[in-house]
Amino acid sequence: MAKNTAGVLASFEHIDAACDTIRALRAKGHKHLTVYYSHPNHELEEACGHHTSPVRLFTLIGGLTGVTAAFAMQIWMNRDWPLLVGGKPIVAIPAFVVIGFELTVLIGSLATLFGVFLLSVAMRNKGVIYDGRYSDDRIGVFVPAGGAEAASVERMLRDAGAVEVKHAAA
Amino acid sequence: MSDNDQKSVSRRKFLSVLGTTSAGAAVLSGCSTEKVEKLIPYLVQSEDQVPGVATWYASTCTECSAGCGLHVRTREGRAVKLEGNPEHPVNAGRLCAMGQAGLQGLYNPGRIKGPMQKSGGSWRQISWDDAIALLGQQVGAAGAGLAVLSGAPRGSLTGFLADFTAAAGGRLVRWEPFDQTALRLASKRIFGRDEVPTHDFAKAKYIVSFGADFLDTWGPTVENQRQFAESHGFSRDGGMAKHVYFAPRASLTGLNADEWHGIKPGSETALALAMAGVLLGERGIAAPAGAPSVSVEQAAEATGLKAEDISRFAKEFAAAQPSLAVAGGIGSQHAGAVELCAAVHLLNYAAGNLGETVRFGGDLDRGDGQAAFTALQQAMEAGQVKVLLVHEANPVYGTPKAGKFAEALAKVPFKVSTSLYVDETSSQCDLILPGLHALERWDDANPRAGVWGLMQPVMEPVYPNRNSGDVLLAASQKAGGVFAKFAAPSWEAYLKDRWAAMAKARGRDAATFWREALAKGGVYEPEAAVPVKAVVAGAVATEAPAIEGTGDFTLVPYASSLLYDGRGTNKPWLLETPDPVTKITWHAWVELHPDAAAKLDVKEGEILKVTSAHGSIEAPAYIYPGLRPDVVAIPMGFGHTEYGEYAKDRGPNYLDLLGPATGEFVAYLGTKVTVERLREYRKVAKTEGNPRQLGRGIAEAMPVAYAAKGLTVKEAATAAGHPPHEINTEAEVKALEGWREGQVGREDGEGRRLGNYAGEHPLWGMTIDLGKCTGCSACSTACYAENNIPWVGEDQVLRGRELSWIRIERYWEGGTDGEPVEARFVPMPCQHCDNAPCEPVCPVYAAYHTPDGLNGQVYNRCVGTRYCANNCPYKVRYFNWHAYARKAFVAPFELQLNPDVVVRARGVMEKCTFCVHRIRGAQHTAKVTGAPIKDGELTTACAQACPSGAIVFGDLNDPQSRVRQIAQDPRGYHILEDINVRPAITYLAKVVHREPAHAAPGGGEQH
Amino acid sequence: MAVAVEAAPSQPTQTHADVTRDVVATLAPATKGYYLLLFGAVGLFLIGAITLLLIVKEGLGLAGYQPPVFWSVFITTFVFWVGIGHAGTLISAILYLFRSPWRTAVYRATEAMTVFAVMTAALFPIIHIGRQWIFYWLLPYPNQRYLWPNFKSPLMWDVFAIGTYFTVSTSFLIFGLIPDVAAVRDKATGWRKTVYSLLSLNWQGTDNQWRHYSKAYLYLAALAAPLVLSVHSVVSWDFASSLIPGWHGTIFAPYFVAGAIYSGVGMVFTLLIPLRKYLKLEHMITDYHFDNMAKLTLFTGTILFYAYGMEYFVAWYSGNTFEQTTFFRRAFGPAWWAGWSMIIPNAFLSQLLWFRKIRTNLTSLFVISIFINIGMWFERYVIIQSLTNDYIPYAWDQMNPTWADWGILAGSFGWFGMWFLLFAKNFPVVAIQEIKEFIPMPRKRAGGHH
């Protein structure tokens, strides 16, 4: 793991408290917060105010690649080794639709997974401390701050209702 | 894995070792235990052996005594296929199933390897020198005690045997179970000629058969069938002969009749005489002196027919000139057989058929008859016979057990057999000097006056055995004395001498005469017809012969065209080829009429115990409509106790139910039996599913009147008031257009421009004339021989897994509520559809369409999904569920394999290829010689074999080709035309002398 | 989501901590009974494996194939398992898009069932071909012979459909598991912790991760939904695109899809009712869920009822003698018993589910589900048996399965059961994160959130 980021990590039990705090912090200009929570939650997502995930681009490109590849493959292979079967044309588009669809779905989903991996696992903000309870019932807010700033942030977090505050040294 | 299946096939082993590494490994490990051989390149070639090129030899078939001419196809010194010799007058290029299977006699694993002597009840191999010395010494000592029992007369060897026995004052008896003694005696009685006449079915316009199964076993069946097809096959100009069959049971011959009447056994004589009477009246001829007369009413009384019917037959018979009446078949060979044949002679005489369709002069000699045999047996019992030589005969099996021949045989001090196999008789002998198969030896055959067929060794003997002729000559020298005169150095030399004499008699140079004969397969001279007049010596008894014994049923024999008198039973091809009538394979059965079955409450497959005064047998029941309700029929040829692994333990022997043969011939029909249910069942190993067409228009037929008008099948159906088949939509009709013109699959756009498809190609097609097909199954057996089709055995047939590429379907029409039962035969090979449903469903392109319209099947590519077989509407694709080749081609059977056709591995689909290897071969030759393939010079194995010439193969794109012409016949139709798969096979509807029986409606009969 | 929360009547009233605790509790060391089951499954699987070895050695002839029946028990079982594999993705993907609240508690288990069912089905195309050792020829891989497969063959469509379905449903399952595995990781200790850490791909549930995750999950669902409908349609076209009477029905695609879901949900009952009891999940998987799944069963069962009826009607109305013969024999032919063991459980038994009492009575549901499984296996068997009587009467024949057929069938159940049991004991069979989604988090200020 890379060297730790200095900062303050607060744990919340109440969601409203957590959301208010996040909003307040962002208003104060703390941009690089890291918020931990155990399940998809709209309030928190709103509070963090992210714009829509770019993962959908992966899905789109993957799907298009799939359908193109499918038809290209089938048409080329049929013409590369032309054999008459059942009096059908060599390139029989209707018969190719099924595999066209299947590959759309296949490559589309694989691309999506790849996207998520790239965005959220590979590009994970490294060196931020974590607490096991965040996957259970706590919400964690980590504010990168050092020295004097850290003290002020901690005070603010405690006032906001953090049940616990930790300091992370660089 | 797949390669091991080919392991049994030595020729391919080399190739498979060269295969992919995994395959190579598999084979190498498989072969590691086998001896290492030093490979020597084929440097010194005999001039007639070019590797990869077939050499053809002319020869003569010895499977039955008809003496058909053969063309033997050999490859690398092995006979691989038998075909008829087109120049031969008897079979004119055709060959029956039995003839085709001759190869399995040649390569039979049951063949004896070298001479054997019995010492202390067990056999031991001895050297040929010792064997011949022993024989010579015994023969020399035998004197008048020497007897020879040979099969039917063959040719020079029969003559030699006569001289041989005569020299010592011994006796020669020429005997075979299915002789025609009755007919010969009748000829003697009526015309004073002790011979069997020749019959001309081709000329006859009206054929009446009184139980003479001329398509099964009676006379030269291939010739009969060819001629029958000629007269009875429909042609717009020539019309079509009518065939009426009188016998208690409809054999294959009966099923091919326009009218079958199951008259009372033994009543045929009265019927024939009554008809003769009417005829004489009609034509105002005086009956020959001493000829009995029977009134139509008496005949009606005797036969159970209507009087007006009998007069109708007589009038029709008289009206048709010339006509032909035949009798003397095994199926009606009862005590009164001579009377019957005599009556039929009179009938022919009355109709003026003598010299026309019934000719004397070309004596079809079939031996000395039962009387001579009985005499010999008595001599044996009396201990007068010291040495008995049995040649080409198996009397221990072939005579009724009650006749006690085996016991008589035991009384002979020294018994010698020349049999190729350990059969019931040779196993009882003291010395076996195994002879050579007809394809391995020098010999000749003289089936009738004017026809001399030659046999030449087409290959090295499979086993170190010797030609019986050579053995006897050598033995004569050893014996010395009276035998010393038989001094020819070899049988070949002896033969050449006799032929030199023939040449001399014809004022020809011996050498050229011999060479030409070898090339042509023999000498064929026009038969000298002898005019005869009726001199009725001795009266003709008119009353039916007594049927001995007690019981509700009369026992009727069924001599099949496959197993014949039992000699075919050691050949898997003949056992697996379904019986033409019942479609049962591999085992015996008991035939019951549906009414009788209903009365006894017997279902198909129930084991029945049939008991006569002389014994009882057990076999599963088969319900057969072509039978009188008061008779049971049992097939002959089963029940071997020896004769190799395939023949052994296959059902009961019909002859066990008969009494000892008395008189001139065996009365095969003449026993009453009781039938008893054993309440045990077995599945009958038959290849037929549902015997009804269910109105699906598979085997079409139309009355001769409509056919003459040139009506199509649909028009005929409408005219006959039957519901026409499903109406096609406009699109379908359009799609179906142009078939007959052979334009199939021409307009496939892109498909016809890419790859191999570019350019013009032939379009291979076939026509099958159901009016000519008799269902004899020769095509099927020929296909087995040509295409290396493995037989699968009884257990697999029970699972419906037989691989018969061309199956003969047999459908029943009528038979219900008083309608006469009618059989329709449909040969069903792959239809090579242009819109083949099997092709697109194959995921790996193992099934695809070739540019010349074949439905190709690539065995190496096939992974065995079997989707193609499911999707085939004709169900003509066959799957290798097991490694069948391994079982079917055990040594030395594998020597028969056709090198041009691959042996299919386990797990692949196979099917009829239209003999693609023949097509490619011909195309290759055409390319090399530059001469285009002429129509007719290329044909498939089935078409080549068909004795009726019902199958025609050729290029549908060639407007001149015969197949194209026939395909345009109005009778032409395609099976399942409505599903628009565009089959390449056009069937010509059968033509019948009455309205076609009303087919059952589709949903109607669900069995 | 908010709407959904109100829509769900009987939410288990628990805290998030309880959810994690209860689910993690299901991973506690297994009992004897569990191992007994597991060994049973492995045993069955071994029977199948040995049968397969013998088949590869001796040939397909060991099975009861009897031309013209070139397909039988193996393909029947193949379609049966593919069908089972449909409930899972339907519930997890399609109901997710519909925002059905009742899927959350059950979808993980059904999804696992799907994956293992498809894993089982995927074996059959290999088992049933004549030369199993070259099954890979069905794949379009570049080879020195320049041969390509035939994309016009429905069997090729199958290869792609099944392949895709397996890949997608598997990744869908794994994807949904990641946050839950992370949750388990944080509770686990010792070597298990290490394992789960690896499997969780170091998931921490940060705002950034969740943001991509939820979107990706939505798109995956959107892709998987039509896949569910397509896969069994493609399988049905194996039959529908042939010309065998009784096979080439235009009704087949919807008819098969309905049947698939019907059989799938049936199998869910069969698995979940005992599982829920054994893992003590009664308060999470409740009558409410079973009731809803039963309604789904009733719905698809009724579609089947219609499809069966329509098949017979069309056969009669077409006036086509081949169709008529086939359907007549289906009901009254030599194999009538098979025909009725398809119609009675599927068309009629399902109608019992109109009654709420039966829908919410687990015993009755369980019994019915067993019959559904049997009935649906026979549906495929009967359809394939149409081969016994197609165009050429002379070629008709019946077939009788042999020990080899039953051996492979047993093996397939063993293989499936083995995987499912292993999964149930080592992974959360209930989606922790999604359950939590439905449990409001504690708030300082009074009053629910908007």
Short mmCIF file of C-alpha atoms in Angstrom, two decimals, chain B residues 1-2 583 683 687-690 692-694 696 698 726 798-801 807-811 828 837 839-845 859-867 869-875 877 879 881-882 906-909 975-976 979 981 1002-1003 1006-1007, chain C residues 55-71 128-134 137-138 145 147-156 237-239 241-244 247 319-322 324-325 328-329 387 390-397 400 402:
data_model
loop_
_atom_site.label_atom_id
_atom_site.label_comp_id
_atom_site.label_asym_id
_atom_site.label_seq_id
_atom_site.Cartn_x
_atom_site.Cartn_y
_atom_site.Cartn_z
CA MET B 1 -11.37 -44.07 -29.77
CA SER B 2 -12.45 -43.54 -33.31
CA LYS B 583 -39.30 -58.02 -42.72
CA LYS B 683 -39.77 -58.85 -29.42
CA THR B 687 -37.43 -53.68 -39.33
CA GLU B 688 -41.00 -52.59 -40.02
CA GLY B 689 -42.64 -50.01 -37.78
CA ASN B 690 -46.19 -49.30 -38.83
CA ARG B 692 -49.84 -49.01 -43.00
CA GLN B 693 -49.34 -45.88 -45.08
CA LEU B 694 -52.04 -43.98 -43.20
CA ARG B 696 -49.58 -40.51 -46.70
CA ILE B 698 -45.72 -43.06 -49.86
CA GLU B 726 -53.22 -31.86 -49.45
CA LEU B 798 -34.16 -55.15 -31.91
CA ARG B 799 -33.22 -51.58 -31.06
CA GLY B 800 -33.88 -50.53 -34.64
CA ARG B 801 -30.22 -49.72 -35.25
CA ARG B 807 -34.29 -50.34 -47.03
CA ILE B 808 -37.23 -51.97 -48.73
CA GLU B 809 -40.39 -50.71 -47.05
CA ARG B 810 -43.38 -53.00 -47.30
CA TYR B 811 -46.83 -51.53 -46.77
CA MET B 828 -36.00 -46.15 -49.64
CA PRO B 837 -33.44 -30.59 -44.18
CA GLU B 839 -27.89 -30.15 -44.09
CA PRO B 840 -28.50 -26.78 -42.42
CA VAL B 841 -28.94 -28.30 -38.98
CA CYS B 842 -25.45 -29.79 -38.85
CA PRO B 843 -23.30 -27.46 -36.73
CA VAL B 844 -20.06 -28.55 -38.38
CA TYR B 845 -21.06 -28.83 -42.07
CA TYR B 859 -17.66 -38.82 -41.85
CA ASN B 860 -14.40 -37.36 -40.50
CA ARG B 861 -16.11 -34.06 -39.78
CA CYS B 862 -19.19 -35.56 -38.15
CA VAL B 863 -19.26 -35.12 -34.37
CA GLY B 864 -22.49 -37.08 -33.99
CA THR B 865 -25.13 -34.61 -32.88
CA ARG B 866 -27.66 -36.70 -34.85
CA TYR B 867 -29.77 -33.62 -35.53
CA ALA B 869 -31.22 -37.82 -38.66
CA ASN B 870 -33.98 -36.27 -36.59
CA ASN B 871 -34.68 -33.73 -39.27
CA CYS B 872 -34.70 -36.22 -42.15
CA PRO B 873 -38.33 -36.73 -43.16
CA TYR B 874 -37.47 -40.01 -44.87
CA LYS B 875 -35.48 -41.37 -41.91
CA ARG B 877 -29.75 -41.57 -41.99
CA PHE B 879 -25.89 -43.76 -36.80
CA TRP B 881 -24.09 -46.27 -31.96
CA HIS B 882 -21.23 -48.70 -31.33
CA ARG B 906 -18.15 -45.14 -33.99
CA GLY B 907 -20.20 -42.04 -33.28
CA VAL B 908 -20.69 -40.80 -36.83
CA MET B 909 -23.76 -40.58 -39.03
CA ILE B 975 -42.61 -39.08 -51.68
CA LEU B 976 -43.74 -36.33 -49.26
CA ILE B 979 -42.96 -30.58 -47.64
CA VAL B 981 -37.56 -30.79 -49.82
CA GLY B 1002 -54.38 -40.06 -41.82
CA GLY B 1003 -55.65 -39.72 -38.26
CA GLN B 1006 -53.05 -45.34 -34.82
CA HIS B 1007 -51.29 -48.59 -34.05
CA ILE C 55 -20.35 -44.24 -22.84
CA VAL C 56 -17.17 -42.67 -24.15
CA LYS C 57 -15.55 -46.10 -24.19
CA GLU C 58 -18.39 -48.18 -25.65
CA GLY C 59 -20.52 -45.68 -27.52
CA LEU C 60 -23.86 -43.97 -27.16
CA GLY C 61 -25.46 -47.31 -27.89
CA LEU C 62 -25.41 -47.99 -24.16
CA ALA C 63 -28.26 -45.52 -23.83
CA GLY C 64 -31.74 -46.46 -24.99
CA TYR C 65 -31.63 -44.70 -28.33
CA GLN C 66 -33.85 -46.44 -30.85
CA PRO C 67 -34.09 -44.92 -34.30
CA PRO C 68 -36.00 -42.92 -35.35
CA VAL C 69 -35.52 -41.58 -31.82
CA PHE C 70 -32.04 -40.11 -32.21
CA TRP C 71 -32.42 -37.77 -29.24
CA HIS C 128 -24.84 -36.47 -25.94
CA ILE C 129 -22.72 -36.21 -29.11
CA GLY C 130 -21.34 -39.31 -30.76
CA ARG C 131 -17.67 -38.35 -30.55
CA GLN C 132 -17.39 -36.50 -27.25
CA TRP C 133 -13.65 -36.08 -27.65
CA ILE C 134 -14.04 -33.57 -30.49
CA TRP C 137 -15.24 -28.62 -33.26
CA LEU C 138 -18.46 -26.75 -32.48
CA ARG C 145 -7.95 -27.09 -41.92
CA LEU C 147 -12.92 -25.18 -41.41
CA TRP C 148 -15.61 -23.05 -39.81
CA PRO C 149 -18.79 -24.15 -38.05
CA ASN C 150 -22.22 -23.73 -39.61
CA PHE C 151 -23.90 -20.68 -38.14
CA LYS C 152 -27.15 -21.65 -39.83
CA SER C 153 -27.48 -24.58 -37.45
CA PRO C 154 -29.66 -24.05 -34.37
CA LEU C 155 -27.12 -26.11 -32.47
CA MET C 156 -24.55 -23.37 -33.10
CA TRP C 237 -35.72 -23.32 -31.96
CA ASP C 238 -33.62 -26.49 -31.88
CA PHE C 239 -37.02 -28.08 -32.26
CA SER C 241 -36.80 -24.84 -36.79
CA SER C 242 -36.89 -28.54 -37.69
CA LEU C 243 -39.72 -30.09 -39.69
CA ILE C 244 -40.71 -32.88 -37.32
CA TRP C 247 -41.59 -29.89 -33.15
CA GLY C 319 -56.03 -30.78 -40.96
CA ASN C 320 -52.44 -31.91 -41.34
CA THR C 321 -52.43 -35.68 -40.95
CA PHE C 322 -48.84 -35.74 -39.66
CA GLN C 324 -52.81 -34.98 -36.00
CA THR C 325 -51.17 -38.39 -35.75
CA PHE C 328 -53.19 -38.22 -31.05
CA ARG C 329 -50.39 -40.58 -30.11
CA LEU C 387 -39.68 -38.47 -33.18
CA ASP C 390 -43.01 -38.69 -37.94
CA TYR C 391 -43.48 -38.88 -41.69
CA ILE C 392 -42.63 -42.46 -42.68
CA PRO C 393 -44.81 -44.97 -40.80
CA TYR C 394 -42.52 -47.84 -41.75
CA ALA C 395 -39.71 -46.25 -39.74
CA TRP C 396 -41.75 -45.69 -36.57
CA ASP C 397 -40.44 -47.16 -33.34
CA ASN C 400 -36.91 -47.48 -23.86
CA THR C 402 -31.58 -47.86 -20.20
#
